[in-house]
Amino acid sequence: MMVKWLKSPLHQGPDPSLIYRPDMGTEAAKDKGSFRNYTSGPLLDRVFATYKLMHTHQTVDFVRKKHAQFGSFSCNKMTVMEAVDMLDSLVDESDPDVDFPNSFHAFQTAEGIRKAHPDKDWFHLVGLLHDLGKVLALWGEPQWAVVGDTFPVGCRPQASVVFCDSTFQENPDLWDPRYSSELGMYQPHCGLENVLMSWGHDEYLYQMMRFNKFSLPPEAFYMIRFHSFYPWHTGGDYRQLCSQRDLDMLPWVQEFNKFDLYTKCPDLPDVDKLRPYYQELIDKYCPGVLSW
């Protein structure tokens, strides 16, 4: 598929969301720039500022410190549904598409998956869970260390990273010879499990799910960990780091991305009617009070 190149002083690379799109209705198909538009719109200044801070401060040292800070999961004790409710007060400052609380997006995503994959209840739950790591922003973490597209630290950012050409100039790792080449500190095809990703809600929730021993299949953990890694799952970059397992899991992440991205709309779901079904799934796969 031909990639649309963005003619903007903010970003000279391809819009990664245009490489992979699910089947869309007639109205949505008329305007392919309606999602992940990083060149115009009322939220653009806020979005660019968030990515500028992210791409300046997300370094190898910073990410390692965040793993140490949050790796004991001693911030809070709460159930999954309590965490969902906390997202009522969060609006994602990196998202150019929506400006409503993140909790609604969780149910929108889950319901989209449920409709398309009625036989995979674990997949429905992934839709509800996928952004719960954003509670970090409600505990004092800046949004540039919580939200937005992720990318590997410790190597040179590749072309499909959002705002790649205009936001990394002040990142010290780009001037460090250990981290500034295409492979940086990694070996070819080392596997994404051995790559240090930029810190945010994906990595935090993935680690939290492992800590609390969620009984979900490996595909679910993979979707959670890499759903914001757009430069990989839609941009086609960072293949030099991938193992065969990564490539085998990629279609699952891409399938999830359909619903994460294209279920966003201002028609908000009736959450009260949906809660009993999703509570049953929580009780099945990740019950009780959890460590966050």
Protein backbone atom coordinates (compact mmCIF):
# COMPACT_ATOMS: atom_id res chain seq x y z
CA MET A 1 0.00 0.00 0.00
CA MET A 2 1.28 3.44 -0.83
CA VAL A 3 2.17 5.45 2.23
CA LYS A 4 0.96 9.04 2.52
CA TRP A 5 3.86 11.41 3.28
CA LEU A 6 3.05 14.29 5.54
CA LYS A 7 4.07 17.72 4.26
CA SER A 8 4.52 19.50 7.52
CA PRO A 9 7.36 21.26 9.33
CA LEU A 10 6.49 19.10 12.33
CA HIS A 11 6.94 15.73 10.65
CA GLN A 12 8.49 14.69 7.36
CA GLY A 13 8.03 10.92 7.68
CA PRO A 14 5.10 8.67 6.82
CA ASP A 15 1.93 8.61 8.89
CA PRO A 16 2.25 5.09 10.34
CA SER A 17 -1.49 4.61 10.79
CA LEU A 18 -2.08 4.71 7.03
CA ILE A 19 -0.03 1.58 6.39
CA TYR A 20 -2.46 -0.71 8.21
CA ARG A 21 -6.18 -0.07 8.21
CA PRO A 22 -9.05 -2.51 8.73
CA ASP A 23 -12.12 -2.56 6.55
CA MET A 24 -14.04 0.61 7.24
CA GLY A 25 -17.53 1.81 6.48
CA THR A 26 -18.20 4.08 3.54
CA GLU A 27 -18.19 7.29 5.54
CA ALA A 28 -14.95 6.50 7.36
CA ALA A 29 -13.25 5.42 4.14
CA LYS A 30 -13.94 8.82 2.58
CA ASP A 31 -11.57 10.52 4.98
CA LYS A 32 -8.48 8.41 5.62
CA GLY A 33 -6.86 11.27 7.52
CA SER A 34 -9.56 11.24 10.17
CA PHE A 35 -7.48 9.20 12.64
CA ARG A 36 -3.92 9.80 13.89
CA ASN A 37 -3.73 13.12 12.10
CA TYR A 38 -0.46 14.71 13.23
CA THR A 39 -0.54 17.69 10.87
CA SER A 40 -3.69 19.62 11.75
CA GLY A 41 -6.60 19.80 14.14
CA PRO A 42 -7.54 21.52 17.39
CA LEU A 43 -5.44 19.16 19.55
CA LEU A 44 -2.23 19.30 17.52
CA ASP A 45 -0.29 21.74 19.73
CA ARG A 46 -1.02 19.66 22.81
CA VAL A 47 -0.05 16.45 21.03
CA PHE A 48 3.21 17.84 19.63
CA ALA A 49 4.23 19.24 23.02
CA THR A 50 3.67 15.84 24.63
CA TYR A 51 5.82 14.06 22.05
CA LYS A 52 8.54 16.69 22.23
CA LEU A 53 8.92 16.08 25.96
CA MET A 54 8.74 12.31 25.48
CA HIS A 55 11.39 12.23 22.76
CA THR A 56 13.67 14.51 24.75
CA HIS A 57 13.55 12.69 28.09
CA GLN A 58 12.93 9.01 27.29
CA THR A 59 16.47 7.68 27.52
CA VAL A 60 18.00 4.34 28.53
CA ASP A 61 18.79 5.70 31.97
CA PHE A 62 15.31 7.17 32.44
CA VAL A 63 13.56 3.93 31.46
CA ARG A 64 15.71 1.83 33.76
CA LYS A 65 14.92 4.15 36.66
CA LYS A 66 11.18 3.84 35.98
CA HIS A 67 11.40 0.05 35.98
CA ALA A 68 13.09 0.25 39.36
CA GLN A 69 10.59 2.80 40.69
CA PHE A 70 7.43 0.93 39.74
CA GLY A 71 8.65 -2.68 39.57
CA SER A 72 7.61 -3.50 43.15
CA PHE A 73 3.95 -2.64 42.41
CA SER A 74 3.47 -0.95 45.74
CA CYS A 75 1.62 2.15 44.52
CA ASN A 76 -1.90 0.94 45.18
CA LYS A 77 -4.20 -1.99 45.88
CA MET A 78 -7.37 -2.13 43.79
CA THR A 79 -9.48 -4.25 41.49
CA VAL A 80 -9.47 -4.01 37.70
CA MET A 81 -12.86 -2.31 37.64
CA GLU A 82 -11.69 0.27 40.18
CA ALA A 83 -8.81 1.05 37.84
CA VAL A 84 -11.23 1.41 34.91
CA ASP A 85 -13.25 3.88 36.96
CA MET A 86 -10.12 5.90 37.70
CA LEU A 87 -9.72 6.53 33.97
CA ASP A 88 -12.93 8.60 34.09
CA SER A 89 -10.69 11.50 35.09
CA LEU A 90 -8.02 11.01 32.42
CA VAL A 91 -7.87 12.58 28.95
CA ASP A 92 -4.89 11.38 26.90
CA GLU A 93 -2.81 14.41 25.87
CA SER A 94 -1.05 12.48 23.10
CA ASP A 95 -4.23 11.46 21.28
CA PRO A 96 -5.21 13.64 18.31
CA ASP A 97 -8.49 11.77 17.80
CA VAL A 98 -10.53 12.14 20.97
CA ASP A 99 -10.94 14.49 23.88
CA PHE A 100 -13.12 12.45 26.24
CA PRO A 101 -12.22 10.32 29.29
CA ASN A 102 -10.17 7.19 28.65
CA SER A 103 -12.61 4.90 30.45
CA PHE A 104 -15.09 5.20 27.57
CA HIS A 105 -12.40 4.23 25.09
CA ALA A 106 -11.75 1.07 27.12
CA PHE A 107 -15.35 -0.09 26.74
CA GLN A 108 -15.51 1.02 23.09
CA THR A 109 -12.46 -1.10 22.27
CA ALA A 110 -13.72 -4.09 24.21
CA GLU A 111 -17.14 -3.99 22.58
CA GLY A 112 -15.65 -3.71 19.10
CA ILE A 113 -13.58 -6.84 19.75
CA ARG A 114 -16.55 -8.66 21.28
CA LYS A 115 -18.65 -8.04 18.18
CA ALA A 116 -15.95 -9.24 15.77
CA HIS A 117 -14.61 -12.12 17.91
CA PRO A 118 -17.53 -13.41 19.99
CA ASP A 119 -15.76 -16.70 20.76
CA LYS A 120 -12.63 -15.15 22.33
CA ASP A 121 -13.68 -13.78 25.71
CA TRP A 122 -10.04 -13.22 26.74
CA PHE A 123 -9.67 -10.91 23.73
CA HIS A 124 -12.70 -8.88 24.90
CA LEU A 125 -11.00 -8.41 28.25
CA VAL A 126 -7.78 -7.22 26.59
CA GLY A 127 -9.83 -4.42 25.04
CA LEU A 128 -10.98 -3.31 28.47
CA LEU A 129 -7.56 -3.69 30.08
CA HIS A 130 -5.22 -2.30 27.46
CA ASP A 131 -4.96 1.31 28.68
CA LEU A 132 -5.22 0.73 32.43
CA GLY A 133 -1.54 1.50 32.81
CA LYS A 134 -2.48 5.13 32.26
CA VAL A 135 -3.35 5.29 35.96
CA LEU A 136 0.31 6.30 36.26
CA ALA A 137 -0.74 9.76 35.09
CA LEU A 138 -3.15 9.97 38.02
CA TRP A 139 -0.32 9.19 40.45
CA GLY A 140 1.76 12.20 39.46
CA GLU A 141 3.64 10.89 36.43
CA PRO A 142 3.84 13.34 33.49
CA GLN A 143 1.83 12.24 30.47
CA TRP A 144 4.92 12.07 28.27
CA ALA A 145 6.04 9.16 30.48
CA VAL A 146 2.66 7.44 30.32
CA VAL A 147 0.84 7.90 27.00
CA GLY A 148 1.60 8.01 23.30
CA ASP A 149 3.35 5.77 20.80
CA THR A 150 6.27 3.74 22.14
CA PHE A 151 9.69 3.09 20.61
CA PRO A 152 12.90 1.28 21.63
CA VAL A 153 15.43 3.30 23.56
CA GLY A 154 19.09 2.46 23.17
CA CYS A 155 19.12 2.71 19.38
CA ARG A 156 18.47 5.37 16.75
CA PRO A 157 14.75 6.16 16.26
CA GLN A 158 13.45 5.09 12.88
CA ALA A 159 11.49 7.07 10.32
CA SER A 160 7.93 6.12 11.25
CA VAL A 161 8.24 7.32 14.86
CA VAL A 162 5.77 10.21 15.17
CA PHE A 163 7.48 13.61 14.77
CA CYS A 164 10.79 11.77 14.37
CA ASP A 165 12.60 14.59 12.57
CA SER A 166 11.57 17.41 14.88
CA THR A 167 11.53 16.13 18.48
CA PHE A 168 14.67 14.10 19.26
CA GLN A 169 17.36 16.76 18.87
CA GLU A 170 17.76 17.25 22.64
CA ASN A 171 17.74 13.57 23.59
CA PRO A 172 21.25 12.83 24.93
CA ASP A 173 21.20 9.19 23.81
CA LEU A 174 21.28 10.28 20.18
CA TRP A 175 24.72 11.77 20.80
CA ASP A 176 26.00 8.69 22.62
CA PRO A 177 27.80 6.27 20.25
CA ARG A 178 26.52 3.30 22.29
CA TYR A 179 22.92 4.16 21.43
CA SER A 180 22.96 6.19 18.21
CA SER A 181 23.32 3.51 15.53
CA GLU A 182 20.49 1.51 13.96
CA LEU A 183 21.10 -1.44 16.30
CA GLY A 184 22.51 0.60 19.18
CA MET A 185 22.99 -1.59 22.23
CA TYR A 186 21.21 -4.60 20.71
CA GLN A 187 22.18 -7.64 18.67
CA PRO A 188 20.44 -8.36 15.34
CA HIS A 189 17.13 -10.20 15.82
CA CYS A 190 17.57 -10.31 19.58
CA GLY A 191 13.80 -10.36 20.08
CA LEU A 192 11.55 -7.60 21.39
CA GLU A 193 11.48 -9.27 24.81
CA ASN A 194 15.14 -8.21 25.09
CA VAL A 195 14.54 -4.63 23.94
CA LEU A 196 14.13 -1.74 26.38
CA MET A 197 11.02 0.11 25.25
CA SER A 198 10.24 3.72 26.10
CA TRP A 199 8.45 3.86 29.44
CA GLY A 200 4.69 4.19 29.45
CA HIS A 201 1.37 2.55 30.15
CA ASP A 202 2.04 -0.47 27.88
CA GLU A 203 5.17 -1.67 29.65
CA TYR A 204 3.85 -0.84 33.11
CA LEU A 205 0.62 -2.80 32.61
CA TYR A 206 2.41 -5.73 31.00
CA GLN A 207 4.73 -6.01 33.98
CA MET A 208 1.84 -5.55 36.40
CA MET A 209 -0.12 -8.38 34.71
CA ARG A 210 2.88 -10.70 35.07
CA PHE A 211 3.38 -9.69 38.70
CA ASN A 212 -0.27 -10.44 39.51
CA LYS A 213 -0.27 -13.65 37.42
CA PHE A 214 -3.14 -12.88 35.07
CA SER A 215 -4.30 -16.17 33.49
CA LEU A 216 -4.50 -14.78 29.95
CA PRO A 217 -2.88 -16.38 26.87
CA PRO A 218 0.51 -15.17 25.58
CA GLU A 219 -1.18 -13.27 22.75
CA ALA A 220 -2.93 -11.07 25.30
CA PHE A 221 0.33 -10.13 27.03
CA TYR A 222 1.85 -9.32 23.66
CA MET A 223 -1.04 -7.06 22.65
CA ILE A 224 -0.82 -5.16 25.92
CA ARG A 225 2.96 -4.72 25.77
CA PHE A 226 3.20 -3.58 22.15
CA HIS A 227 -0.15 -2.04 21.22
CA SER A 228 1.36 1.48 21.22
CA PHE A 229 4.46 0.40 19.27
CA TYR A 230 3.10 1.90 16.02
CA PRO A 231 6.52 2.21 14.35
CA TRP A 232 6.66 -1.60 14.47
CA HIS A 233 3.14 -2.88 13.98
CA THR A 234 2.06 -0.29 11.41
CA GLY A 235 5.24 1.47 10.31
CA GLY A 236 7.18 -1.68 9.43
CA ASP A 237 10.29 -0.47 11.25
CA TYR A 238 12.56 -2.16 13.80
CA ARG A 239 12.42 -5.51 12.00
CA GLN A 240 16.19 -5.82 12.59
CA LEU A 241 15.40 -6.38 16.29
CA CYS A 242 12.63 -8.94 15.80
CA SER A 243 12.78 -12.66 16.46
CA GLN A 244 10.57 -15.15 14.65
CA ARG A 245 8.26 -15.16 17.67
CA ASP A 246 7.78 -11.40 17.28
CA LEU A 247 6.82 -11.85 13.64
CA ASP A 248 4.44 -14.66 14.55
CA MET A 249 2.75 -12.46 17.15
CA LEU A 250 2.57 -9.38 14.91
CA PRO A 251 -0.81 -10.30 13.30
CA TRP A 252 -2.38 -10.47 16.76
CA VAL A 253 -1.15 -6.99 17.62
CA GLN A 254 -2.37 -5.69 14.26
CA GLU A 255 -5.77 -7.29 14.80
CA PHE A 256 -6.04 -5.61 18.19
CA ASN A 257 -5.00 -2.28 16.68
CA LYS A 258 -8.09 -2.25 14.47
CA PHE A 259 -10.28 -1.93 17.52
CA ASP A 260 -7.99 0.28 19.60
CA LEU A 261 -7.90 2.88 16.84
CA TYR A 262 -11.13 2.65 14.87
CA THR A 263 -13.68 2.27 17.66
CA LYS A 264 -12.98 5.82 18.86
CA CYS A 265 -16.07 7.94 18.41
CA PRO A 266 -18.10 10.47 20.42
CA ASP A 267 -21.03 8.04 20.75
CA LEU A 268 -20.19 6.81 24.23
CA PRO A 269 -21.27 3.34 25.40
CA ASP A 270 -23.75 2.61 28.18
CA VAL A 271 -21.15 1.50 30.68
CA ASP A 272 -23.62 0.43 33.37
CA LYS A 273 -25.16 -2.17 31.04
CA LEU A 274 -21.76 -3.55 30.09
CA ARG A 275 -20.25 -3.86 33.55
CA PRO A 276 -21.75 -7.27 34.55
CA TYR A 277 -20.32 -9.01 31.48
CA TYR A 278 -16.84 -7.58 31.93
CA GLN A 279 -16.87 -8.24 35.65
CA GLU A 280 -17.40 -11.93 34.83
CA LEU A 281 -14.30 -11.86 32.63
CA ILE A 282 -12.29 -10.09 35.33
CA ASP A 283 -13.36 -12.74 37.84
CA LYS A 284 -12.25 -15.44 35.41
CA TYR A 285 -8.83 -14.10 34.39
CA CYS A 286 -7.67 -11.53 36.97
CA PRO A 287 -9.89 -11.57 40.07
CA GLY A 288 -9.71 -9.75 43.35
CA VAL A 289 -7.65 -6.90 44.69
CA LEU A 290 -4.41 -6.51 42.73
CA SER A 291 -1.04 -4.87 43.36
CA TRP A 292 -0.41 -1.81 41.18
